[in-house]
PDB file of C-alpha atoms in Angstrom:
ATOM      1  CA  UNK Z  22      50.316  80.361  30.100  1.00  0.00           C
ATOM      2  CA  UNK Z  23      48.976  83.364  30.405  1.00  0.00           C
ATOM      3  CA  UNK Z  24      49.550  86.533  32.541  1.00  0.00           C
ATOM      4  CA  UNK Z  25      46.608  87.787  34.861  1.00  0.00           C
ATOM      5  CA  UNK Z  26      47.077  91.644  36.610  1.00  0.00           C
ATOM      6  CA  UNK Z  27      44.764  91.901  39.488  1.00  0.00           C
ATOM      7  CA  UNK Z  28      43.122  95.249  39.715  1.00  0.00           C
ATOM      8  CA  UNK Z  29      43.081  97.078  42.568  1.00  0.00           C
ATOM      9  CA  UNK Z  30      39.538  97.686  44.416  1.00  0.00           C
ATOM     10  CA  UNK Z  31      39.869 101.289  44.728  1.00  0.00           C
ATOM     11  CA  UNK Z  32      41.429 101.741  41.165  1.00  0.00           C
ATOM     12  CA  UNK Z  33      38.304  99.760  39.539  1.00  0.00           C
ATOM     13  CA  UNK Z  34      35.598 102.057  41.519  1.00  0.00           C
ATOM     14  CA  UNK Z  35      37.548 104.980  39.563  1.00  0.00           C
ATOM     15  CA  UNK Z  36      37.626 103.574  36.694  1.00  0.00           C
ATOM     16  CA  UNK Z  37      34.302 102.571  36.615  1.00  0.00           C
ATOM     17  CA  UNK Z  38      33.337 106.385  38.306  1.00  0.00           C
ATOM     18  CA  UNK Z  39      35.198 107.786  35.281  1.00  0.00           C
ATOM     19  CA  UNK Z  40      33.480 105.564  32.895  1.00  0.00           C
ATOM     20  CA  UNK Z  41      30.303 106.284  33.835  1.00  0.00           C
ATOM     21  CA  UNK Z  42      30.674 110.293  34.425  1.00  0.00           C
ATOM     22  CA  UNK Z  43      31.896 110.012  31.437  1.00  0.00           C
ATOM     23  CA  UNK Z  44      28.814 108.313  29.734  1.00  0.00           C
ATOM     24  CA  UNK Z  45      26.660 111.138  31.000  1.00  0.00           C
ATOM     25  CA  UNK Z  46      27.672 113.938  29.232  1.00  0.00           C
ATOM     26  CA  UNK Z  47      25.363 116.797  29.108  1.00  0.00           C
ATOM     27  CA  UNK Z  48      22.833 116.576  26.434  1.00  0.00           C
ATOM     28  CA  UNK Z  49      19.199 115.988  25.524  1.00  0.00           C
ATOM     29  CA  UNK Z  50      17.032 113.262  23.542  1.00  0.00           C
ATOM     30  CA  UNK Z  51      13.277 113.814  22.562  1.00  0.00           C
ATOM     31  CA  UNK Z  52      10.749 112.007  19.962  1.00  0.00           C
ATOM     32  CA  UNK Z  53       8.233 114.257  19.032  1.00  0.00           C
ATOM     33  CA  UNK Z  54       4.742 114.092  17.157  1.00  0.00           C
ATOM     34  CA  UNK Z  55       5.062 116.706  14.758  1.00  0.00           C
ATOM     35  CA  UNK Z  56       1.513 117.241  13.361  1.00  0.00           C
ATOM     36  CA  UNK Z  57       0.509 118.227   9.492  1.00  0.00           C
ATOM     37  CA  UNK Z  58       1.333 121.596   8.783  1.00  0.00           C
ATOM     38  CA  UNK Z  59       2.767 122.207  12.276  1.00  0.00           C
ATOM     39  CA  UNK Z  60       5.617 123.347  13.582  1.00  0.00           C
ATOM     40  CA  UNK Z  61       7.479 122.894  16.879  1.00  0.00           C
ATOM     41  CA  UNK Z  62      10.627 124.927  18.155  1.00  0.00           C
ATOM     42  CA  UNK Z  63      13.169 124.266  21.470  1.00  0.00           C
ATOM     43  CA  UNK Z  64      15.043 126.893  23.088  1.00  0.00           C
ATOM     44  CA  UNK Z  65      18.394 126.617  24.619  1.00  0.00           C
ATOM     45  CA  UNK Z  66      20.645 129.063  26.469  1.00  0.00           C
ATOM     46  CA  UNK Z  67      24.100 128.534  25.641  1.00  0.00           C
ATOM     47  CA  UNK Z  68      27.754 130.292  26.403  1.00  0.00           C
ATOM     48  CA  UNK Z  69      29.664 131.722  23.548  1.00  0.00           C
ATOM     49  CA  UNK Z  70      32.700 129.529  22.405  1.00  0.00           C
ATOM     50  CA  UNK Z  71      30.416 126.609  23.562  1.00  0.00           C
ATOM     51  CA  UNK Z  72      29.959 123.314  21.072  1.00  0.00           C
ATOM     52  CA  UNK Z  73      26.103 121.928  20.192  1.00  0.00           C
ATOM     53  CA  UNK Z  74      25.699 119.427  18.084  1.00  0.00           C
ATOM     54  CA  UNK Z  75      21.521 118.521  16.490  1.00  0.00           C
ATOM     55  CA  UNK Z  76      21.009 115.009  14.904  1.00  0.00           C
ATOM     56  CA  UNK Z  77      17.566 114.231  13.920  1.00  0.00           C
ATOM     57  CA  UNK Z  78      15.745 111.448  11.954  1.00  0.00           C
ATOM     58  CA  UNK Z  79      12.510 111.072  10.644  1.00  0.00           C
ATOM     59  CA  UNK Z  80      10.821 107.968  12.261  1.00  0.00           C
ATOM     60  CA  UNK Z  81       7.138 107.685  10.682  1.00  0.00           C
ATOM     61  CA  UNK Z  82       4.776 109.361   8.398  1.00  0.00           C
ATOM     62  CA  UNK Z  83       4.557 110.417   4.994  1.00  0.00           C
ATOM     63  CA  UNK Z  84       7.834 110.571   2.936  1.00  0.00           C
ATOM     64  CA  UNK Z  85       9.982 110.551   6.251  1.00  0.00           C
ATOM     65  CA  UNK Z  86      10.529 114.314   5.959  1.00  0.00           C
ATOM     66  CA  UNK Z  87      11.288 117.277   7.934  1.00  0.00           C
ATOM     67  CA  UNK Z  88      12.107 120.835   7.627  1.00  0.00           C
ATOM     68  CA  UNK Z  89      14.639 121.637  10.414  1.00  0.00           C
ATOM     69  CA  UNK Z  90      16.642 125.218  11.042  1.00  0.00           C
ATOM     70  CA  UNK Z  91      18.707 126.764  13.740  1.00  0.00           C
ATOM     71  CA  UNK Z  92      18.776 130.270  15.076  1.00  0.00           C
ATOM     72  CA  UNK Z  93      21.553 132.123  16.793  1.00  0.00           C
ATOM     73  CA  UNK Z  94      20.271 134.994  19.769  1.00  0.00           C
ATOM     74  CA  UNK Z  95      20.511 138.019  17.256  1.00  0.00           C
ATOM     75  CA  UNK Z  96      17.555 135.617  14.772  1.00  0.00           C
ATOM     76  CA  UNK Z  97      20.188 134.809  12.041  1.00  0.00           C
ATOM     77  CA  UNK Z  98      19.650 131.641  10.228  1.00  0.00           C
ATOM     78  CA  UNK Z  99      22.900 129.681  10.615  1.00  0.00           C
ATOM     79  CA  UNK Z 100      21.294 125.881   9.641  1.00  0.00           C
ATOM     80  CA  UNK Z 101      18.864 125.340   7.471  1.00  0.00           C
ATOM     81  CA  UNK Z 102      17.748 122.066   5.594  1.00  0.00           C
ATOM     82  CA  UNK Z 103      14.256 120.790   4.021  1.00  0.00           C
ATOM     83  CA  UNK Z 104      12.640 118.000   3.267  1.00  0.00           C
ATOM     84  CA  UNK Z 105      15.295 115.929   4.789  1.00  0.00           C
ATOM     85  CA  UNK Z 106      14.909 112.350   6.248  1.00  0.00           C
ATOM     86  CA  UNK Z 107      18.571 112.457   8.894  1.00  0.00           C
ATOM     87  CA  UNK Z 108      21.371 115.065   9.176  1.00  0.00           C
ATOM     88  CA  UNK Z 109      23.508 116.374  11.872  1.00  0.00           C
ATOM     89  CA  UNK Z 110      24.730 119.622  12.238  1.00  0.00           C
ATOM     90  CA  UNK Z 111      27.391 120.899  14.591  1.00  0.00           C
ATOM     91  CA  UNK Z 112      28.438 124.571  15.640  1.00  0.00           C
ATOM     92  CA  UNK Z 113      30.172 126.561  18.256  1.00  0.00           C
ATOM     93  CA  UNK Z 114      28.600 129.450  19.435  1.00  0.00           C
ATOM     94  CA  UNK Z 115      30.030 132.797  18.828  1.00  0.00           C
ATOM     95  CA  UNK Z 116      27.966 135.009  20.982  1.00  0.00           C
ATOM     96  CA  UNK Z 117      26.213 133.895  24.413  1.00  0.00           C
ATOM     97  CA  UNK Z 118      21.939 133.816  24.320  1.00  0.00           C
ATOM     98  CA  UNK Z 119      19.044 131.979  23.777  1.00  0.00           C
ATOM     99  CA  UNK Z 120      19.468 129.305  20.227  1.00  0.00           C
ATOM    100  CA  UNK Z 121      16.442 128.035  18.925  1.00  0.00           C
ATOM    101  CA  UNK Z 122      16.008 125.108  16.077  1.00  0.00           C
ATOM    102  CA  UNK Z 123      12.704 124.215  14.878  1.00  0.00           C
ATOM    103  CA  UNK Z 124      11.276 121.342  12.849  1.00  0.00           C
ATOM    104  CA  UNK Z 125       8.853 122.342  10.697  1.00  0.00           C
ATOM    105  CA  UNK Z 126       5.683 120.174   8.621  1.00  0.00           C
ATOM    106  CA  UNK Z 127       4.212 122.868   7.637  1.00  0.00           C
ATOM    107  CA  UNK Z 128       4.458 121.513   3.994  1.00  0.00           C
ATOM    108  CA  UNK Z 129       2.545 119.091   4.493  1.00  0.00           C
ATOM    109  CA  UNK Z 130      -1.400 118.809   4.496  1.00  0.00           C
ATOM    110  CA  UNK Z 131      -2.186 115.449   5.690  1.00  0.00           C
ATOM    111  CA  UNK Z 132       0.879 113.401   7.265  1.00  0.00           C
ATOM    112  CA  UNK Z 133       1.639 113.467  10.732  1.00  0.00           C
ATOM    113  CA  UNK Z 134       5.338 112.943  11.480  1.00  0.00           C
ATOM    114  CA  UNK Z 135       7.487 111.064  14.144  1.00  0.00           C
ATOM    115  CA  UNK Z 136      10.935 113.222  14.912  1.00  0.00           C
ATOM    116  CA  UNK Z 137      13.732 112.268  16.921  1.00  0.00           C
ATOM    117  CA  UNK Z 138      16.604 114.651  17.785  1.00  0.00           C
ATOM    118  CA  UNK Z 139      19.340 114.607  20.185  1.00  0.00           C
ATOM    119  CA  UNK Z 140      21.041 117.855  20.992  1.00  0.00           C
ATOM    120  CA  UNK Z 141      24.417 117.606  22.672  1.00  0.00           C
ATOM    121  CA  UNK Z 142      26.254 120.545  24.451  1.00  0.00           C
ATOM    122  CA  UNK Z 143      29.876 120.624  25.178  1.00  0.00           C
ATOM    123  CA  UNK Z 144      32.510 118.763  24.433  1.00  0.00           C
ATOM    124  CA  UNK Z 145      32.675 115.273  26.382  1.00  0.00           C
ATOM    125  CA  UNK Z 146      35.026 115.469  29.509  1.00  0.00           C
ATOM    126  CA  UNK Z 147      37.966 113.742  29.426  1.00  0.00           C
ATOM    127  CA  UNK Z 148      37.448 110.281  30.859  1.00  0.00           C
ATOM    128  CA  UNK Z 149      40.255 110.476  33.499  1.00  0.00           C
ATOM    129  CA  UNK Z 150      41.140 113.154  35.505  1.00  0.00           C
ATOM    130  CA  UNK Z 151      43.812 115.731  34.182  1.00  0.00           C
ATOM    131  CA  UNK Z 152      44.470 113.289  30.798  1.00  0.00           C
ATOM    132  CA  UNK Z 153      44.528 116.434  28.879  1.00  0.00           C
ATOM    133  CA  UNK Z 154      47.563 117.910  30.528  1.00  0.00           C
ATOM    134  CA  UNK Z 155      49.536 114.627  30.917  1.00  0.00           C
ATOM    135  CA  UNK Z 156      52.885 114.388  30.315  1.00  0.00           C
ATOM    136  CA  UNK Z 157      53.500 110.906  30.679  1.00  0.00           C
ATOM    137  CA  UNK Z 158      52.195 107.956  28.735  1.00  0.00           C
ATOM    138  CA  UNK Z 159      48.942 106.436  29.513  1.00  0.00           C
ATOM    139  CA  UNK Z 160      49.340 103.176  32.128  1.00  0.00           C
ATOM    140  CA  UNK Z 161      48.244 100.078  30.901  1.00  0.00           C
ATOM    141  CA  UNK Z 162      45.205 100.577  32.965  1.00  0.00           C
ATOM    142  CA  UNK Z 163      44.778 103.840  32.016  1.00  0.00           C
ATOM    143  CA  UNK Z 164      44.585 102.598  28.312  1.00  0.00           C
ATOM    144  CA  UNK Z 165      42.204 100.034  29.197  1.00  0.00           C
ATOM    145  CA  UNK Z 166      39.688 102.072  30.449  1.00  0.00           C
ATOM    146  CA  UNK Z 167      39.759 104.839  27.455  1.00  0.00           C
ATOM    147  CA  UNK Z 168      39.469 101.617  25.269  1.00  0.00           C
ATOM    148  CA  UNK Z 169      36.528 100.297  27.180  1.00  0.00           C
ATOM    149  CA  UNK Z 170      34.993 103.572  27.290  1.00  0.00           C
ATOM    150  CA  UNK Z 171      35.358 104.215  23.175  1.00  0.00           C
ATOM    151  CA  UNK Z 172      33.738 100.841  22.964  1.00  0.00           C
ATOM    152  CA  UNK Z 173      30.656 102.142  25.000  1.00  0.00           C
ATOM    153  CA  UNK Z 174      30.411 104.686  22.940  1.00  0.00           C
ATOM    154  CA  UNK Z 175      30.295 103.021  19.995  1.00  0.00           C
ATOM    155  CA  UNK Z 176      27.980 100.736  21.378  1.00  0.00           C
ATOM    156  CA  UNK Z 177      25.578 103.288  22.555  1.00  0.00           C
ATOM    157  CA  UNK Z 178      25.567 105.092  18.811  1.00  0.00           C
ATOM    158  CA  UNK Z 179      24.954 101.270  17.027  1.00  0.00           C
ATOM    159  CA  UNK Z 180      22.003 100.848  20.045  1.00  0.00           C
ATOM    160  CA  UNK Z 181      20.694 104.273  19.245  1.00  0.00           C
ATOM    161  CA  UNK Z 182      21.116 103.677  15.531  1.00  0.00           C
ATOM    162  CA  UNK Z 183      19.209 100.059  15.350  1.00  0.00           C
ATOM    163  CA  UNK Z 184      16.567 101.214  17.748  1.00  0.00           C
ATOM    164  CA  UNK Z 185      15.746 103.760  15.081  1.00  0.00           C
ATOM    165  CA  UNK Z 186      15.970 101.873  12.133  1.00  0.00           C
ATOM    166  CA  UNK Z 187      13.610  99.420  14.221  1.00  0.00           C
ATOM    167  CA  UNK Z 188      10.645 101.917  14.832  1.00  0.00           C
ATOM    168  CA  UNK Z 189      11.058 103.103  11.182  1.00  0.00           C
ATOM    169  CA  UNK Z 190      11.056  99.486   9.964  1.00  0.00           C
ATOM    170  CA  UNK Z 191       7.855  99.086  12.117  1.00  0.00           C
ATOM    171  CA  UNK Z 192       6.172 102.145  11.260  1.00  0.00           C
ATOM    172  CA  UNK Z 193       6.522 101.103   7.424  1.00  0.00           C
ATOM    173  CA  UNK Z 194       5.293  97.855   7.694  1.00  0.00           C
ATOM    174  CA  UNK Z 195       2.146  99.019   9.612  1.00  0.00           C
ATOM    175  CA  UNK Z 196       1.688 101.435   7.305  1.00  0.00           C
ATOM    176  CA  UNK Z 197       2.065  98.096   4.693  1.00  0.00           C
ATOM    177  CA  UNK Z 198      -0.593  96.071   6.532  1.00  0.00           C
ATOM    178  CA  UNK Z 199      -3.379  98.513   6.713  1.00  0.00           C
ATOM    179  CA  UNK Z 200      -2.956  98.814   2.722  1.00  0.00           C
ATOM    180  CA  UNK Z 201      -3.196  95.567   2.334  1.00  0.00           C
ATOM    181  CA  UNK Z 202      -5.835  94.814   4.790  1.00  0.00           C
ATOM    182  CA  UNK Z 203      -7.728  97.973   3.104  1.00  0.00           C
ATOM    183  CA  UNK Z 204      -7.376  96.010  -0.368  1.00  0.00           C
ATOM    184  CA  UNK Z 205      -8.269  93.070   0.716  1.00  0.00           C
ATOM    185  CA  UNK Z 206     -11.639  94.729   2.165  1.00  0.00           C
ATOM    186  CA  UNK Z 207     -12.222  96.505  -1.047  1.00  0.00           C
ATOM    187  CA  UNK Z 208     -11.984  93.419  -2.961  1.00  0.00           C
ATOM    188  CA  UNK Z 209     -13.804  91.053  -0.803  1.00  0.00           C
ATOM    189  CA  UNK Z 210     -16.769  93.710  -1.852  1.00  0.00           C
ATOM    190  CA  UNK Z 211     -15.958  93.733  -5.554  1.00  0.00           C
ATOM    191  CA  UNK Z 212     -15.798  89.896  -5.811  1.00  0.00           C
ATOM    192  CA  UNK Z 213     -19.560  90.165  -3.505  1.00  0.00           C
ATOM    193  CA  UNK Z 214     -21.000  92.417  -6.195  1.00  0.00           C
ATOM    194  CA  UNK Z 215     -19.609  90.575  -9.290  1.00  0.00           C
ATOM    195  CA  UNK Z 216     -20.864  87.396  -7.887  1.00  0.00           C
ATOM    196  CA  UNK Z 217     -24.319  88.861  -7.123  1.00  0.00           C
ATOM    197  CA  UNK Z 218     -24.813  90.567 -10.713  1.00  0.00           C
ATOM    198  CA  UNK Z 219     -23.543  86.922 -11.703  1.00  0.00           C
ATOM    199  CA  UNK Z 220     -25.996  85.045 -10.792  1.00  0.00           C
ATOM    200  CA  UNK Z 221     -28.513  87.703 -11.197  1.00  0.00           C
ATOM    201  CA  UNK Z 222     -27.731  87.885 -15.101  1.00  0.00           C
ATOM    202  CA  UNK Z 223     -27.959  83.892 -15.159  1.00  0.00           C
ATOM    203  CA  UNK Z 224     -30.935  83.752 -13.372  1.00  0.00           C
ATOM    204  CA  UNK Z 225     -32.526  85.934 -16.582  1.00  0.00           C
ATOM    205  CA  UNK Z 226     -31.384  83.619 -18.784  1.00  0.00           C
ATOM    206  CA  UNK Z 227     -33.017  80.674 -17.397  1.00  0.00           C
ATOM    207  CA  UNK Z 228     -36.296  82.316 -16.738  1.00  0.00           C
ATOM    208  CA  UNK Z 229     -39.278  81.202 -18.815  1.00  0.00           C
ATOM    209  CA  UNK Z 230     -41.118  84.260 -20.188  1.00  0.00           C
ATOM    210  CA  UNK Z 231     -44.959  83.165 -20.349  1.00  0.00           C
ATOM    211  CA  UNK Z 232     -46.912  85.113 -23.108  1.00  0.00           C
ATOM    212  CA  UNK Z 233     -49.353  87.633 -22.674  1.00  0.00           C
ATOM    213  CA  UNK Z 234     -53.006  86.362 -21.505  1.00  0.00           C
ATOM    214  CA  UNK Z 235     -54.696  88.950 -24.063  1.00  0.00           C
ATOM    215  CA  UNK Z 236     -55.703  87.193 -27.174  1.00  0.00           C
ATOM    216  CA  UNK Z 237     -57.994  87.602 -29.754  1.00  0.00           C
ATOM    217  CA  UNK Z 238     -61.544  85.785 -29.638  1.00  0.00           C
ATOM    218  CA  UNK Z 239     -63.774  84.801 -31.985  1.00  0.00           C
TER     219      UNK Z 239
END
């Protein structure tokens, strides 16, 4: 047979608290309309020996790419990428101020773009209180719950991940159907014209020429 624990109701309302506080770590996710030869930038104050991380995909329009960089306080380049579809980029701050990254279409004369980022700050908080500084092994429940909580997390990134893959799929095959509806229009027309000049040049074939009334008399 098999062994059942019961869990405590206190115990699993801080396990679940620590879960969840967990789950909200501090950080920040934006899709953004990124017009032709446009460019958009986001500002963020940060503490020196402080960790940021920037992943970004291009959703929709044109060849699904961005130009992306990221500026420290003092205006010094310390990321920069073009014409890229997805990267991620991580960095800890060496001096405290204002960071900006910027994604840039500016190459671009026609295509409008669809960017998502997500910008995390900090390092995620230990899931249960003091776990860094523990001595002694991790209970069974204790083990269960950072288990639990790595599989939320990796739930949450394969969510994230399909969701994007989703509009992009979308955005490609819309993209796909207006082509093909456009062609379809355009030859509709062509096969209208042919047909018309068609019959036209048959008709001329099949029409009796009568001759000329003017004759000669005698």
């Amino acid at each position: 047979g098999s062994v059942r624990v019961a869990m405590p109701g206190a115990v699993r309302m801080l396990c679940l608290a620590a879960l969840l506080g967990a789950l909200g770590a501090g950080g920040t996710e934006l899709t953004l309309e990124l017009p032709d030869s446009a460019q958009r930038c986001f500002h963020q104050e940060l503490e020196s020996g402080i960790k940021f991380t920037l992943d970004y995909q291009v959703i929709s329009g044109g060849h699904y790419d961005v130009d992306c960089h990221v500026e420290d306080p003092s205006g010094k380049t310390i990321y920069q990428e073009t014409k890229k579809q997805y990267d991620s980029f991580s960095h800890h701050t060496e001096v405290k101020g204002v960071y900006t990254f910027c994604f840039s279409n500016e190459f671009s004369t026609f295509s409008h773009k669809i960017v998502y980022f997500d910008f995390q700050v900090g390092d995620e908080p230990p899931i249960l209180p003091d776990m860094n500084n523990r001595v002694t092994a991790l209970t069974q429940l204790e083990s269960a719950c950072v288990t639990i909580h790595e599989m939320l997390n990796a739930v949450i990134d394969s969510q994230t991940h399909y969701r994007l893959r989703e509009a992009q799929d979308r955005s490609r095959a819309e993209e796909l159907n207006g082509r093909v509806s456009y062609w379809s229009v355009g030859e509709t027309l062509i096969l209208f014209v042919v047909s018309i000049g068609q019959v036209m040049l048959l008709k001329s074939f099949f029409t009796e020429k009568r001759p000329s009334s003017g004759g000669a008399g005698t």
